[in-house]
Coordinates of C-alpha atoms in Angstrom, one line a residue:
Chain X
G1 CA -56.3 110.9 178.5
C2 CA -55.9 113.7 175.8
C3 CA -58.0 116.3 177.7
Q4 CA -56.8 118.7 180.2
G5 CA -58.1 119.2 183.7
A6 CA -60.6 121.9 182.6
D7 CA -62.8 119.2 181.2
S8 CA -64.0 118.0 184.4
A9 CA -65.2 121.4 185.1
S10 CA -66.9 121.9 181.7
G11 CA -68.2 118.4 181.7
A12 CA -66.9 117.7 178.3
T13 CA -67.0 114.1 177.3
W14 CA -65.2 114.3 173.8
A15 CA -62.3 116.2 172.4
C16 CA -62.7 117.1 168.8
F17 CA -59.5 117.7 166.8
L18 CA -59.7 119.4 163.4
L19 CA -57.0 117.4 161.3
G20 CA -55.8 120.2 159.0
E21 CA -52.9 118.0 157.9
R22 CA -55.3 115.4 156.5
A23 CA -57.1 115.8 153.1
L24 CA -59.7 113.8 151.3
V25 CA -59.8 112.4 147.7
R26 CA -63.1 111.1 146.3
V27 CA -63.1 108.0 144.0
R28 CA -66.4 107.3 142.3
G29 CA -67.7 105.2 139.5
P30 CA -68.8 101.7 138.6
D31 CA -65.1 100.4 138.5
S32 CA -64.2 102.0 141.8
A33 CA -63.8 98.8 143.8
P34 CA -61.7 96.8 141.3
F35 CA -59.6 99.9 140.5
L36 CA -58.7 100.6 144.2
L37 CA -58.2 96.9 145.0
G38 CA -55.4 96.6 142.5
L39 CA -53.6 99.4 144.3
L40 CA -54.2 98.9 148.0
T41 CA -52.9 96.5 150.6
N42 CA -56.3 95.7 152.0
E43 CA -60.0 94.9 151.1
L44 CA -62.3 97.9 150.9
P45 CA -64.8 98.9 153.6
L46 CA -68.2 98.2 152.1
P47 CA -71.0 100.4 153.3
G48 CA -74.2 99.3 154.8
P49 CA -77.4 100.4 153.0
A50 CA -78.3 104.1 153.2
V51 CA -80.9 104.8 155.9
G52 CA -82.7 108.1 155.4
E53 CA -80.5 111.2 155.2
A54 CA -77.9 109.9 157.8
S55 CA -74.8 108.4 156.5
T56 CA -73.7 106.9 159.7
S57 CA -73.6 103.5 158.0
A58 CA -70.4 104.5 156.1
R59 CA -67.7 102.1 156.9
A60 CA -64.0 103.0 157.4
G61 CA -61.0 100.9 156.8
Y62 CA -57.2 101.3 156.6
A63 CA -54.7 100.6 154.0
H64 CA -51.3 101.7 152.3
F65 CA -50.6 102.4 148.7
L66 CA -47.2 100.8 148.1
N67 CA -44.8 101.4 145.2
V68 CA -43.5 98.6 143.0
Q69 CA -40.6 97.9 145.4
G70 CA -43.0 97.2 148.2
R71 CA -42.4 100.4 150.2
T72 CA -45.3 102.6 151.6
L73 CA -46.1 105.6 149.5
Y74 CA -49.3 106.8 151.2
D75 CA -51.2 105.8 154.4
V76 CA -54.9 106.2 153.8
I77 CA -58.2 105.8 155.9
L78 CA -60.8 104.6 153.5
Y79 CA -64.4 105.5 153.9
G80 CA -67.1 103.5 151.9
L81 CA -70.1 105.7 151.5
P82 CA -73.6 104.3 151.6
E83 CA -75.0 103.8 148.1
R84 CA -78.3 105.2 147.3
S85 CA -79.9 103.5 144.3
S86 CA -79.2 106.3 141.8
E87 CA -75.7 106.8 142.9
Q88 CA -72.4 105.0 142.0
P89 CA -70.0 103.4 144.4
T90 CA -68.1 106.1 146.2
F91 CA -65.0 105.9 148.3
L92 CA -63.3 108.8 150.2
L93 CA -59.6 108.4 150.8
E94 CA -58.0 110.4 153.7
C95 CA -54.3 111.0 153.3
D96 CA -51.6 113.5 154.4
S97 CA -52.5 116.8 152.9
S98 CA -48.9 117.3 151.7
V99 CA -49.3 114.4 149.3
V100 CA -52.9 114.9 148.1
D101 CA -51.7 116.0 144.7
A102 CA -49.3 113.1 144.3
L103 CA -52.0 110.6 145.4
Q104 CA -54.3 111.8 142.8
R105 CA -51.6 111.6 140.1
H106 CA -50.8 108.1 141.3
L107 CA -54.5 107.2 141.0
L108 CA -54.9 108.8 137.5
L109 CA -51.6 107.1 136.3
H110 CA -53.2 103.7 136.9
K111 CA -56.8 104.5 135.9
I112 CA -56.2 104.1 132.1
R113 CA -59.7 103.0 130.9
R114 CA -61.5 102.3 134.2
K115 CA -64.8 104.0 134.7
V116 CA -63.9 106.1 137.6
T117 CA -63.4 109.6 138.6
V118 CA -60.7 110.9 140.8
E119 CA -61.1 114.3 142.4
P120 CA -60.3 116.1 145.6
C121 CA -63.0 116.7 148.2
P122 CA -62.1 120.0 149.9
E123 CA -65.6 120.6 151.3
L124 CA -65.3 117.9 153.9
R125 CA -63.0 118.3 156.8
V126 CA -61.4 115.5 158.8
W127 CA -62.0 115.4 162.6
A128 CA -60.6 113.1 165.1
V129 CA -62.9 112.6 168.2
L130 CA -61.4 111.1 171.2
P131 CA -63.0 110.5 174.6
C132 CA -61.8 112.7 177.4
A133 CA -61.9 109.8 179.9
P134 CA -59.6 107.0 178.6
G135 CA -62.0 104.3 179.6
E136 CA -64.7 105.5 177.3
A137 CA -62.8 104.6 174.2
G138 CA -64.7 101.3 174.1
G139 CA -68.1 103.0 174.8
G140 CA -70.9 103.8 172.6
G141 CA -69.5 106.6 170.9
P142 CA -70.5 110.2 170.1
L143 CA -73.7 111.2 168.3
R144 CA -75.3 108.0 169.2
K145 CA -78.9 109.3 169.4
K146 CA -78.7 112.4 167.2
A147 CA -80.0 112.3 163.7
A148 CA -76.6 113.5 162.6
V149 CA -78.1 115.3 159.6
C150 CA -74.9 117.4 159.2
A151 CA -72.4 114.6 159.6
P152 CA -71.7 112.8 156.5
V153 CA -69.4 110.2 158.0
L154 CA -68.9 109.1 161.5
T155 CA -67.0 105.9 162.1
R156 CA -64.5 104.3 164.5
D157 CA -60.9 104.8 163.6
P158 CA -60.3 101.6 161.9
R159 CA -56.6 101.3 163.0
T160 CA -57.3 100.8 166.7
Y161 CA -60.0 101.5 169.3
R162 CA -57.4 103.7 171.0
M163 CA -57.7 106.2 168.3
G164 CA -61.5 106.9 169.0
W165 CA -63.5 108.1 166.1
R166 CA -63.3 109.8 162.7
L167 CA -65.8 112.5 161.7
L168 CA -66.0 114.0 158.3
S169 CA -68.1 117.0 158.1
Q170 CA -68.6 120.3 156.4
D171 CA -69.5 121.9 159.7
E172 CA -67.8 122.6 162.9
G173 CA -67.2 119.1 164.4
S174 CA -67.4 120.1 168.0
A175 CA -70.8 121.5 167.4
L176 CA -72.0 118.2 166.1
V177 CA -70.9 116.3 169.2
P178 CA -72.9 116.6 172.3
G179 CA -70.5 117.0 175.1
G180 CA -67.7 117.9 172.8
R181 CA -65.2 120.5 172.8
L182 CA -62.4 121.7 170.6
G183 CA -59.2 119.9 171.2
D184 CA -55.6 121.1 170.8
L185 CA -54.0 119.4 167.8
Q186 CA -50.7 118.9 169.7
D187 CA -52.7 116.7 172.2
Y188 CA -54.0 114.6 169.4
H189 CA -50.3 113.9 168.1
R190 CA -49.1 113.3 171.6
H191 CA -51.8 110.7 172.2
R192 CA -51.0 109.2 168.8
Y193 CA -47.3 108.9 169.5
Q194 CA -48.0 107.5 173.1
Q195 CA -50.3 104.8 171.4
G196 CA -47.7 104.1 168.7
V197 CA -49.8 105.0 165.7
P198 CA -47.9 106.3 162.8
E199 CA -49.8 108.7 160.5
G200 CA -48.7 110.8 157.5
V201 CA -45.4 111.5 155.7
H202 CA -43.2 112.3 158.7
D203 CA -44.0 108.9 160.4
L204 CA -44.1 107.0 157.2
P205 CA -41.8 108.6 154.6
P206 CA -43.0 107.8 151.2
G207 CA -40.7 105.2 149.4
V208 CA -38.8 104.5 152.7
A209 CA -41.2 102.9 155.3
L210 CA -41.9 99.2 154.9
P211 CA -45.5 98.4 155.5
L212 CA -45.0 95.4 157.9
E213 CA -42.4 97.3 159.8
S214 CA -44.9 100.1 160.1
N215 CA -47.2 97.7 161.8
L216 CA -49.7 97.7 159.1
A217 CA -50.9 94.3 160.1
F218 CA -51.5 95.3 163.7
M219 CA -53.5 98.3 162.4
N220 CA -55.9 96.1 160.3
G221 CA -54.4 97.6 157.1
I222 CA -53.5 94.6 155.2
S223 CA -55.1 91.4 153.8
F224 CA -53.0 88.5 153.0
T225 CA -55.7 86.8 151.1
K226 CA -56.7 89.3 148.5
G227 CA -55.7 89.7 144.9
C228 CA -52.8 91.5 143.3
Y229 CA -51.8 95.0 144.2
I230 CA -48.8 97.1 143.6
G231 CA -46.1 96.0 145.8
Q232 CA -47.7 92.7 146.8
E233 CA -44.8 90.4 145.9
L234 CA -42.3 91.7 148.5
T235 CA -45.0 92.2 151.2
A236 CA -46.4 88.6 150.8
R237 CA -42.9 87.2 150.8
T238 CA -41.8 89.0 153.9
H239 CA -45.0 87.9 155.8
H240 CA -44.6 84.2 154.7
M241 CA -40.9 84.0 155.4
G242 CA -41.9 84.7 159.0
V243 CA -39.9 87.2 161.0
I244 CA -40.3 90.9 161.1
R245 CA -37.1 92.0 163.0
K246 CA -37.6 95.7 163.2
R247 CA -40.8 97.7 164.0
L248 CA -42.0 101.2 164.7
F249 CA -42.3 101.4 168.5
P250 CA -43.6 104.3 170.6
V251 CA -40.7 106.0 172.5
Q252 CA -40.5 108.4 175.4
F253 CA -37.7 110.6 176.1
S254 CA -36.8 110.9 179.8
G255 CA -34.1 113.4 179.6
A256 CA -34.1 117.0 178.3
V257 CA -34.9 117.1 174.6
P258 CA -32.9 119.7 172.5
G259 CA -35.0 122.7 171.5
G260 CA -35.1 121.8 167.9
G261 CA -36.2 118.3 168.6
I262 CA -34.4 115.1 167.7
A263 CA -33.4 114.7 163.9
P264 CA -35.2 112.0 162.0
G265 CA -32.9 109.1 161.3
A266 CA -30.9 109.7 164.5
S267 CA -29.3 106.4 165.7
V268 CA -30.8 104.9 168.8
L269 CA -28.2 102.9 170.8
T270 CA -28.4 100.4 173.6
E271 CA -26.5 101.0 176.9
S272 CA -23.4 99.3 175.5
G273 CA -23.4 101.3 172.4
Q274 CA -24.9 98.8 170.0
A275 CA -27.2 99.9 167.2
A276 CA -30.9 99.4 168.3
G277 CA -32.5 101.3 165.4
K278 CA -33.4 104.9 164.2
Y279 CA -35.5 107.6 165.5
R280 CA -38.4 108.3 163.0
A281 CA -40.5 111.3 164.2
G282 CA -42.2 112.7 167.2
L283 CA -43.5 115.7 169.2
G284 CA -41.8 116.9 172.3
D285 CA -41.0 114.0 174.6
V286 CA -42.8 111.3 172.6
G287 CA -42.3 109.8 169.2
L288 CA -41.7 106.7 167.1
A289 CA -38.5 104.8 166.4
L290 CA -37.8 101.8 164.1
L291 CA -36.1 99.5 166.4
R292 CA -34.9 95.9 166.6
S293 CA -37.6 94.0 168.6
E294 CA -35.0 92.2 170.6
K295 CA -33.3 95.4 171.7
I296 CA -36.2 97.4 173.1
K297 CA -36.2 96.2 176.6
G298 CA -33.0 97.7 178.0
P299 CA -32.1 101.5 178.4
L300 CA -31.6 103.3 175.1
H301 CA -30.2 106.6 174.0
I302 CA -29.6 109.0 171.2
R303 CA -26.4 111.1 170.9
T304 CA -27.3 114.7 170.5
S305 CA -23.8 116.1 170.3
E306 CA -20.2 115.3 171.1
S307 CA -20.9 115.0 174.7
G308 CA -24.6 115.0 174.9
L309 CA -27.1 112.3 174.9
V310 CA -30.8 111.9 175.7
A311 CA -32.2 108.7 177.1
L312 CA -35.3 107.1 175.8
T313 CA -37.5 104.1 176.6
A314 CA -39.4 102.1 174.0
S315 CA -42.7 100.3 175.0
V316 CA -45.0 97.8 173.4
P317 CA -48.5 99.1 172.9
D318 CA -51.1 97.1 174.8
W319 CA -53.4 97.1 171.8
W320 CA -51.0 95.0 169.7
P321 CA -51.7 91.3 169.4
T322 CA -50.5 89.4 172.4
A323 CA -48.4 87.1 170.4
T324 CA -45.8 89.8 170.0
K325 CA -45.2 90.6 173.7
Chain T
M1 CA -59.0 67.1 117.4
A2 CA -56.4 69.1 115.5
A3 CA -56.6 71.8 118.0
V4 CA -55.1 69.7 120.9
R5 CA -52.1 68.6 118.9
G6 CA -48.9 69.1 120.9
L7 CA -50.6 70.1 124.2
T8 CA -50.1 68.3 127.4
A9 CA -53.1 67.9 129.7
V10 CA -51.8 70.6 132.0
A11 CA -51.2 73.0 129.1
L12 CA -54.8 72.6 128.1
R13 CA -55.8 75.0 130.8
V14 CA -55.5 78.4 128.9
V15 CA -55.0 81.2 131.3
T16 CA -57.3 83.8 129.7
P17 CA -60.5 85.2 131.2
W18 CA -62.8 83.1 129.0
Q19 CA -63.2 79.4 128.8
R20 CA -62.3 77.9 125.5
S21 CA -62.3 74.3 126.5
S22 CA -65.5 73.4 124.6
R23 CA -63.8 74.8 121.4
L24 CA -60.6 73.0 122.1
L25 CA -62.1 69.6 122.4
A26 CA -64.9 69.8 119.7
A27 CA -64.1 68.8 116.1
S28 CA -63.6 72.3 114.8
S29 CA -63.3 71.3 111.3
G30 CA -65.7 73.6 109.6
P31 CA -64.7 76.1 107.1
R32 CA -63.2 79.3 108.5
A33 CA -65.4 82.4 108.1
L34 CA -64.0 84.7 105.5
R35 CA -61.9 87.1 107.2
E36 CA -62.0 90.8 106.4
V37 CA -58.4 91.9 105.6
S38 CA -57.9 94.9 107.7
S39 CA -56.0 97.7 106.0
S40 CA -56.1 100.0 109.1
S41 CA -52.8 99.0 110.6
P42 CA -50.8 101.9 111.6
E43 CA -47.6 103.0 109.7
A44 CA -44.9 100.5 109.8
G45 CA -42.8 101.0 112.8
E46 CA -45.0 103.5 114.5
G47 CA -46.9 102.4 117.5
Q48 CA -47.0 98.8 116.2
I49 CA -47.3 95.5 118.0
H50 CA -46.0 92.4 116.4
L51 CA -47.8 89.1 116.3
T52 CA -45.6 86.0 116.5
D53 CA -46.5 83.0 114.3
S54 CA -47.6 81.0 117.4
C55 CA -50.0 83.7 118.2
V56 CA -51.4 83.7 114.7
Q57 CA -51.7 80.0 114.6
R58 CA -53.5 79.8 117.9
L59 CA -55.9 82.6 116.9
L60 CA -56.7 80.8 113.6
E61 CA -57.5 77.7 115.7
I62 CA -59.8 79.2 118.2
T63 CA -61.6 82.2 116.7
E64 CA -64.8 82.1 114.8
G65 CA -66.5 84.5 112.6
S66 CA -65.5 88.0 113.3
E67 CA -63.7 87.3 116.6
F68 CA -60.4 88.8 117.3
L69 CA -58.0 89.1 120.2
R70 CA -58.4 92.3 122.3
L71 CA -55.3 93.4 124.3
E72 CA -55.9 95.9 127.1
V73 CA -53.7 97.3 129.8
E74 CA -55.2 97.9 133.3
G75 CA -53.7 99.7 136.2
G76 CA -53.0 97.7 139.3
G77 CA -51.5 94.3 139.8
C78 CA -48.3 93.5 141.6
S79 CA -46.1 95.6 139.5
G80 CA -48.4 98.4 138.5
F81 CA -50.0 97.5 135.2
Q82 CA -51.2 94.2 133.8
Y83 CA -52.1 92.8 130.5
K84 CA -55.7 91.6 129.8
F85 CA -56.5 89.4 126.9
S86 CA -60.1 88.7 125.7
L87 CA -61.9 87.7 122.7
D88 CA -64.1 90.3 121.1
T89 CA -66.2 91.0 118.1
V90 CA -66.8 94.7 118.2
I91 CA -64.2 97.3 117.1
N92 CA -64.6 100.6 118.7
P93 CA -63.8 104.2 117.4
D94 CA -60.8 104.5 119.7
D95 CA -59.4 101.2 118.3
R96 CA -58.7 102.9 115.0
Q97 CA -56.9 106.2 115.2
G98 CA -54.1 106.2 112.9
E99 CA -51.0 105.6 114.8
R100 CA -52.9 105.6 118.2
G101 CA -54.7 102.3 118.7
G102 CA -54.9 99.8 116.1
V103 CA -56.1 96.7 114.5
F104 CA -53.1 94.4 113.8
E105 CA -53.5 91.7 111.3
K106 CA -51.2 88.9 110.2
G107 CA -52.0 85.7 108.4
G108 CA -55.7 86.2 108.8
A109 CA -55.6 86.6 112.6
R110 CA -56.3 90.0 114.3
V111 CA -55.2 91.6 117.5
V112 CA -56.8 94.9 118.5
V113 CA -55.6 97.4 121.0
D114 CA -57.3 100.6 122.0
S115 CA -55.5 103.9 122.0
D116 CA -55.0 104.1 125.7
S117 CA -53.6 100.6 126.0
L118 CA -51.3 100.9 123.0
A119 CA -49.2 103.6 124.6
F120 CA -48.1 100.9 127.1
V121 CA -47.4 98.1 124.6
K122 CA -46.3 99.6 121.4
G123 CA -43.2 97.9 120.0
A124 CA -44.0 94.7 122.0
H125 CA -44.7 91.2 120.7
V126 CA -47.9 89.2 121.3
D127 CA -47.1 85.5 121.5
F128 CA -48.8 82.3 122.4
S129 CA -46.6 80.5 124.8
Q130 CA -46.9 76.9 125.6
E131 CA -45.2 75.8 128.7
L132 CA -45.6 73.1 131.3
I133 CA -47.1 75.6 133.8
R134 CA -49.6 77.0 131.3
S135 CA -50.5 77.9 127.8
S136 CA -51.5 81.5 127.3
F137 CA -51.2 84.6 125.3
Q138 CA -48.3 86.7 126.5
V139 CA -46.9 90.2 125.8
L140 CA -43.1 89.8 125.3
N141 CA -40.2 92.2 124.9
N142 CA -42.3 95.2 125.7
P143 CA -40.0 98.3 125.3
Q144 CA -42.1 100.2 127.8
A145 CA -41.9 97.6 130.6
Q146 CA -39.2 97.6 133.2
Q147 CA -39.8 94.9 135.7
G148 CA -42.5 92.4 136.0
C149 CA -44.1 90.1 138.4
S150 CA -43.2 86.3 138.5
C151 CA -46.2 85.3 136.6
G152 CA -45.6 87.6 133.8
S153 CA -49.1 89.2 133.7
S154 CA -48.1 92.5 135.5
F155 CA -45.3 94.9 134.7
S156 CA -44.1 98.3 135.7
V157 CA -43.3 101.2 133.3
K158 CA -39.9 102.8 132.6
L159 CA -40.4 106.5 133.5

């Protein structure tokens, strides 16, 4: 799991990670849904009815914004906030904080006459809440019985149950979670890379990453039955033509990794020197690489210098659909 | 049945948000309502759209009273922006703002574009195209548009 040994002594059940690299944009107004649907790969998470003060009936979804050429621009977790009778439909979009301005410009460029407002939401912070014991990922979840008066949003991570829960709050997340303790952000990223979950601009370079190769379908981020959105033509055609030859796979380095890490874009080679793909991003000895599916089984390596190489192995996440194994 | 002259059964399905089938098939032989001749078209050559003869003829066939064709641009759609046609009877303040927005009149037919949308379509032609696959109003030769989707209703903008 992502917790260190100290947890068994402290009895902590949940590790709470403050995701300073994720930011929130609020889209609100009567035209919110049709506006976002014309720009996103997926249907919107529609909230349940508001029950008292607690907003635990907010729903989360996952999607990408694509450019006209069908390449990923921004990966977002969407939150549909419960609508009280006097309020307008409101969605929160969680994105990489380095592109929060670019995302707002993208939204405003396409707004034209729609009755929506687009604004940052700096007062809420994004937390990831992961169970300390791996087996509890499928359990009831944190904050079950609490009134959760201070937690505007608590939902399962929509991408995979392996990523636990998302919590949006003005307050200290770990204080809200009974049995929770603050986690080290590096452990969150290590866990992500081990599970093969790309997130943010390093894993999904804007204008470069292709959504289906980025496993958008495995992460519940795309609907092939919804109406037109920017970049749909290439995406739908790729899907219907059948074969995705390359994908982002989680990789683990078995040798010593150079101090500065491995350069993004470094060629990954098979034992016999054939091209298997390219390294994308990572942390320490774990990361993601865009690899040809047929080449992932044997030993792989990256050349680090004239004479040096580092060995790595790729794996198939067990939460992917079984048809791909 | 003058309205259906020259149309195949397939082409009768006009691809616009509203259904005009009842108008198409009914005998529309009543006198046309007197049409106010709009004098508020923008300066020639500045922020104009051009109506083709086919567009004018089609509008004269299907509009009644003070109806006109409204053209709007919306964000979204496979290439980034999409054209939306509708019949309307109400001209809004931001439809008449000198060279921004405009009421375009030709031969007794009117097409109205609000100021936000006109920025995306100025210099373009509005046509009524009759093809086997459909008959519909189309925006053609849009100087602002760079590439479009296969069905022609969505386009991207030259930066």
